[in-house]
Every structure is written in C-alpha cells, then in structure tokens.
CSV table of C-alpha atoms in Angstrom, one decimal:
chain,number,residue,atom,x,y,z
J,1,MET,CA,-123.9,-43.3,63.6
J,2,CYS,CA,-124.8,-39.8,64.8
J,3,THR,CA,-123.4,-36.8,66.5
J,4,SER,CA,-124.8,-33.7,68.3
J,5,HIS,CA,-124.4,-30.1,67.3
J,6,PHE,CA,-126.0,-27.3,69.4
J,7,GLY,CA,-128.6,-29.7,70.8
J,8,ALA,CA,-129.5,-31.3,67.5
J,9,ILE,CA,-128.8,-34.9,66.9
J,10,VAL,CA,-127.3,-35.2,63.4
J,11,ARG,CA,-127.2,-38.5,61.5
J,12,THR,CA,-123.8,-38.6,59.8
J,13,THR,CA,-124.3,-41.7,57.7
J,14,HIS,CA,-127.2,-40.7,55.4
J,15,VAL,CA,-128.9,-37.4,54.4
J,16,THR,CA,-132.4,-39.0,54.5
J,17,GLY,CA,-132.1,-39.1,58.3
J,18,THR,CA,-131.6,-35.4,58.3
J,19,VAL,CA,-134.7,-34.9,56.2
J,20,THR,CA,-136.6,-37.1,58.6
J,21,ASP,CA,-135.4,-35.1,61.6
J,22,ILE,CA,-136.4,-31.8,59.8
J,23,GLY,CA,-139.8,-33.2,59.1
J,24,SER,CA,-140.4,-34.5,62.7
J,25,THR,CA,-139.1,-31.3,64.3
J,26,SER,CA,-141.2,-29.1,62.1
J,27,GLY,CA,-144.2,-31.3,62.8
J,28,ARG,CA,-143.7,-30.9,66.5
J,29,ILE,CA,-143.6,-27.1,66.2
J,30,ALA,CA,-146.7,-27.1,63.9
J,31,MET,CA,-148.6,-29.3,66.3
J,32,ILE,CA,-147.9,-27.0,69.3
J,33,PHE,CA,-149.1,-23.9,67.3
J,34,LEU,CA,-152.1,-25.7,65.9
J,35,ARG,CA,-153.2,-26.7,69.4
J,36,LYS,CA,-153.0,-23.0,70.5
J,37,GLY,CA,-154.7,-21.5,67.5
J,38,LEU,CA,-151.5,-20.5,65.7
J,39,ARG,CA,-150.9,-17.7,68.2
J,40,PHE,CA,-147.5,-17.4,70.0
J,41,SER,CA,-149.1,-15.4,72.8
J,42,ASN,CA,-151.3,-18.5,73.7
J,43,LEU,CA,-148.2,-20.7,74.4
J,44,ASN,CA,-147.3,-21.4,78.0
J,45,VAL,CA,-143.7,-21.4,79.3
J,46,VAL,CA,-143.1,-25.1,78.6
J,47,GLU,CA,-144.5,-24.9,75.1
J,48,ARG,CA,-142.4,-21.8,74.3
J,49,ALA,CA,-139.3,-23.6,75.6
J,50,GLU,CA,-140.1,-26.6,73.4
J,51,VAL,CA,-140.5,-24.4,70.3
J,52,ALA,CA,-137.2,-22.6,71.1
J,53,VAL,CA,-135.3,-25.9,71.4
J,54,ASP,CA,-136.9,-27.3,68.1
J,55,ALA,CA,-136.1,-24.0,66.3
J,56,ARG,CA,-132.5,-24.3,67.3
J,57,LYS,CA,-132.4,-27.8,66.0
J,58,LEU,CA,-133.8,-26.6,62.7
J,59,LEU,CA,-131.1,-23.9,62.5
J,60,VAL,CA,-128.6,-26.8,62.5
J,61,LEU,CA,-130.4,-29.4,60.4
J,62,PHE,CA,-131.8,-27.3,57.6
J,63,PRO,CA,-128.6,-25.4,56.6
J,64,MET,CA,-126.8,-28.8,56.7
J,65,TRP,CA,-129.3,-30.4,54.3
J,66,LEU,CA,-129.2,-27.3,52.1
J,67,PHE,CA,-125.4,-27.4,51.8
J,68,TYR,CA,-125.7,-31.1,51.0
J,69,LEU,CA,-128.1,-30.3,48.2
J,70,CYS,CA,-126.0,-27.5,46.8
J,71,GLY,CA,-122.9,-29.7,47.0
J,72,THR,CA,-124.6,-32.5,44.9
J,73,ILE,CA,-125.7,-30.1,42.3
J,74,LEU,CA,-122.3,-28.4,42.1
J,75,GLY,CA,-120.5,-31.7,42.1
J,76,ALA,CA,-122.6,-33.1,39.2
J,77,TYR,CA,-121.9,-29.9,37.3
J,78,LEU,CA,-118.1,-30.0,38.0
J,79,GLN,CA,-117.9,-33.6,37.0
J,80,THR,CA,-119.1,-32.9,33.5
J,81,ILE,CA,-116.3,-30.3,33.1
J,82,PHE,CA,-113.3,-31.7,35.1
J,83,LYS,CA,-114.2,-35.4,35.1
J,84,ILE,CA,-112.4,-37.2,37.9
J,85,TYR,CA,-110.4,-34.0,38.9
J,86,ALA,CA,-113.7,-32.5,40.2
J,87,LEU,CA,-112.9,-34.3,43.4
J,88,LEU,CA,-110.0,-31.9,44.0
J,89,LEU,CA,-112.4,-29.1,44.9
J,90,PRO,CA,-114.1,-30.8,47.9
J,91,ALA,CA,-110.7,-32.2,48.9
J,92,PHE,CA,-109.2,-28.7,49.0
J,93,LEU,CA,-112.2,-27.3,50.9
J,94,THR,CA,-112.0,-30.1,53.5
J,95,LEU,CA,-108.3,-29.6,53.9
J,96,SER,CA,-108.7,-25.8,54.2
J,97,VAL,CA,-111.4,-26.1,56.8
J,98,GLY,CA,-109.5,-28.7,58.8
J,99,LEU,CA,-106.3,-26.5,58.9
J,100,VAL,CA,-108.3,-23.4,60.0
J,101,TYR,CA,-110.0,-25.5,62.7
J,102,MET,CA,-106.7,-26.9,63.8
J,103,PHE,CA,-105.0,-23.5,64.1
J,104,PHE,CA,-107.9,-21.5,65.6
J,105,ARG,CA,-109.6,-24.3,67.7
J,106,GLN,CA,-108.8,-22.6,71.0
J,107,GLN,CA,-110.1,-19.2,69.9
J,108,LEU,CA,-113.3,-20.8,68.5
J,109,LYS,CA,-113.8,-22.7,71.8
J,110,GLY,CA,-113.3,-19.5,73.8
J,111,TYR,CA,-115.7,-17.6,71.6
J,112,LEU,CA,-118.4,-20.3,71.9
J,113,LYS,CA,-117.9,-20.5,75.6
J,114,ARG,CA,-118.3,-16.7,76.0
J,115,VAL,CA,-121.5,-16.8,73.9
J,116,GLU,CA,-122.9,-19.6,76.0
J,117,GLN,CA,-121.9,-17.9,79.2
J,118,GLU,CA,-123.7,-14.7,78.1
J,119,ARG,CA,-126.8,-16.6,77.1
J,120,LEU,CA,-126.9,-18.4,80.5
J,121,SER,CA,-126.3,-15.2,82.4
J,122,LYS,CA,-129.2,-13.5,80.5
J,123,ASP,CA,-131.5,-16.5,81.2
J,124,LEU,CA,-130.5,-16.4,84.9
J,125,HIS,CA,-131.1,-12.7,85.0
J,126,ASP,CA,-134.5,-13.0,83.4
J,127,MET,CA,-135.4,-15.8,85.8
J,128,GLN,CA,-134.3,-13.8,88.8
J,129,GLU,CA,-136.4,-10.8,87.7
J,130,SER,CA,-139.4,-13.0,87.2
J,131,MET,CA,-139.0,-14.6,90.7
J,132,GLU,CA,-138.5,-11.2,92.3
J,133,ARG,CA,-141.7,-9.9,90.7
J,134,THR,CA,-143.5,-13.0,91.9
J,135,GLN,CA,-142.1,-12.5,95.4
J,136,ALA,CA,-143.2,-8.8,95.4
J,137,HIS,CA,-146.7,-9.8,94.3
J,138,LEU,CA,-146.9,-12.4,97.0
J,139,LYS,CA,-145.8,-9.9,99.6
J,140,ALA,CA,-148.5,-7.4,98.4
J,141,VAL,CA,-151.1,-10.1,98.6
J,142,ARG,CA,-149.9,-11.1,102.0
J,143,GLY,CA,-150.0,-7.4,103.1
J,144,ASN,CA,-153.6,-7.1,101.8
J,145,THR,CA,-154.6,-10.2,103.7
J,146,ASN,CA,-153.1,-8.9,106.9
J,147,THR,CA,-154.8,-5.5,106.6
J,148,GLN,CA,-158.2,-7.2,106.0
J,149,GLN,CA,-157.6,-9.4,109.1
J,150,GLN,CA,-158.5,-12.5,107.2
J,151,SER,CA,-156.7,-15.6,108.3
J,152,GLY,CA,-157.2,-19.0,106.8
J,153,PRO,CA,-155.9,-21.5,104.3
J,154,ASP,CA,-155.3,-18.7,101.7
J,155,GLU,CA,-153.0,-16.7,104.0
J,156,GLY,CA,-151.0,-19.9,104.9
J,157,LEU,CA,-150.6,-20.7,101.2
J,158,VAL,CA,-149.4,-17.1,100.4
J,159,VAL,CA,-146.8,-17.3,103.3
J,160,GLU,CA,-145.7,-20.8,102.1
J,161,LEU,CA,-145.3,-19.6,98.5
J,162,ASP,CA,-143.4,-16.5,99.6
J,163,GLU,CA,-140.9,-18.6,101.6
J,164,GLU,CA,-140.6,-21.0,98.7
J,165,VAL,CA,-139.8,-18.2,96.2
J,166,GLY,CA,-137.2,-16.8,98.6
J,167,ASN,CA,-135.6,-20.2,98.8
J,168,MET,CA,-135.6,-20.5,95.1
J,169,LEU,CA,-133.9,-17.1,94.7
J,170,GLU,CA,-131.2,-18.1,97.1
J,171,ALA,CA,-130.6,-21.4,95.3
J,172,MET,CA,-130.5,-19.5,91.9
J,173,HIS,CA,-127.9,-17.0,93.3
J,174,ASP,CA,-125.8,-20.0,94.4
J,175,VAL,CA,-126.1,-21.6,91.0
J,176,GLU,CA,-125.2,-18.3,89.3
J,177,ALA,CA,-122.1,-18.0,91.5
J,178,ASN,CA,-121.0,-21.6,90.7
J,179,VAL,CA,-121.5,-21.1,87.0
J,180,MET,CA,-119.4,-17.9,87.0
J,181,GLY,CA,-116.8,-19.7,89.1
J,182,MET,CA,-116.6,-22.6,86.5
J,183,CYS,CA,-116.4,-20.2,83.6
J,184,GLN,CA,-113.6,-18.2,85.1
J,185,SER,CA,-111.6,-21.1,86.5
J,186,PRO,CA,-108.8,-22.5,84.3
J,187,ALA,CA,-109.7,-25.6,82.3
J,188,GLY,CA,-107.3,-27.8,84.2
J,189,THR,CA,-108.6,-27.1,87.7
J,190,SER,CA,-110.9,-29.5,89.5
J,191,ALA,CA,-114.6,-28.8,89.7
J,192,GLU,CA,-115.1,-30.5,93.1
J,193,PRO,CA,-115.4,-27.3,95.2
J,194,VAL,CA,-118.1,-26.1,92.8
J,195,ARG,CA,-120.0,-29.3,93.1
J,196,ALA,CA,-119.6,-29.3,96.9
J,197,ARG,CA,-121.0,-25.8,97.2
J,198,SER,CA,-123.9,-26.5,94.9
J,199,ALA,CA,-124.8,-29.6,96.9
J,200,ASN,CA,-125.3,-27.4,100.0
J,201,PHE,CA,-128.5,-25.7,98.8
C-alpha cells in the first residue's frame, strides 16, 4: 500500500520502503550532479527540473523517516517507565491531530490551494518572461538578417521560430486565464467551460 504527498510516493506499510525511496532519490540527484561535474550551473533545464522534483520528494520522505526514528526511540524509553500505558501518548497525539484536521480541514485546503496557485502563477510568469525575451531576440536576429539583405534557410527558420514563440505565448495566456478561472470558481461548479476554452488553442 502507498499514498502520495506533494509528489512523493510514500509506502505506508513499512519504513524500509521509505529508506529505499530516500536512497534511490538521493542517488538520482547525485548521478545528475556527477555527470555535470558537481556544478549546478552546468545543468540544463530538464536536469534542473528533475533535481527540483527529487528534492521536493526528499523534503517529504526524510522528515517522515526521521519522525519514525525519533518515535521508536521515545516509545522504547516511555515503555520502560510507563509500561503498557506508554501507548496513551501516541494515542492522544493521533486523536489531537485528527481533531485539529477535522475542524480546520477547509482552512488548510484553502491555504494549500493559495500556495499552489502562487507557485503556478510565478512559474507561468517566469515562462512568459523567458518566451518574450526569446521572441525579442528572434526579432532582433530577423531585423539584422533583413538589413543585411540575406535571404535563405536561416531567415526562414528565424521567421518560423518567431511565429512559433508567438503561438506559444498565446497558448500560455489562455492556460493562465483558465487556471485563474478554475482557482476563482466555486468548488461545486463544473469545469466544462474551462476545458472547452482550453481545447480551442
């Protein structure tokens, strides 16, 4: 059995699976860095994305394993003092966390939704700035090609890339509008209009 938290697949049946996941995820990060000479600046966009995803997984897996380890040590210590009544402490903690979650679930969901929306908006903004810089660079190259009166396959490629970047920017604006619409719409409303609009681009 397993579940997923913030992109990390967590094995809920045994802690050894968590240790295995920590080892394999750390190994993937180490392999990427070793291939690039242990320099973050040498990583390309895909490798940086892979490292970011794996780092987020480690931020879930490692604290979970650490709490498990601390719990076993504390449990063994409490058992020597309170004997069978040592189970009351984890039972009380579980009850308390469950009650807090039950009463504040909607606020927690709203907070996590806002955090994710802000992260997505920042990513979209960064992507938009990058594409606009690329488009400006392509226009400058196209202008230089026109002033030098050189026509050929390079000029056609620049024109084609410029148009493609423009199409991508339009599609990204549509996606951003749809995401904002989904985040602002009530939870009970249907998402069909959003899907219909996004299918048009």
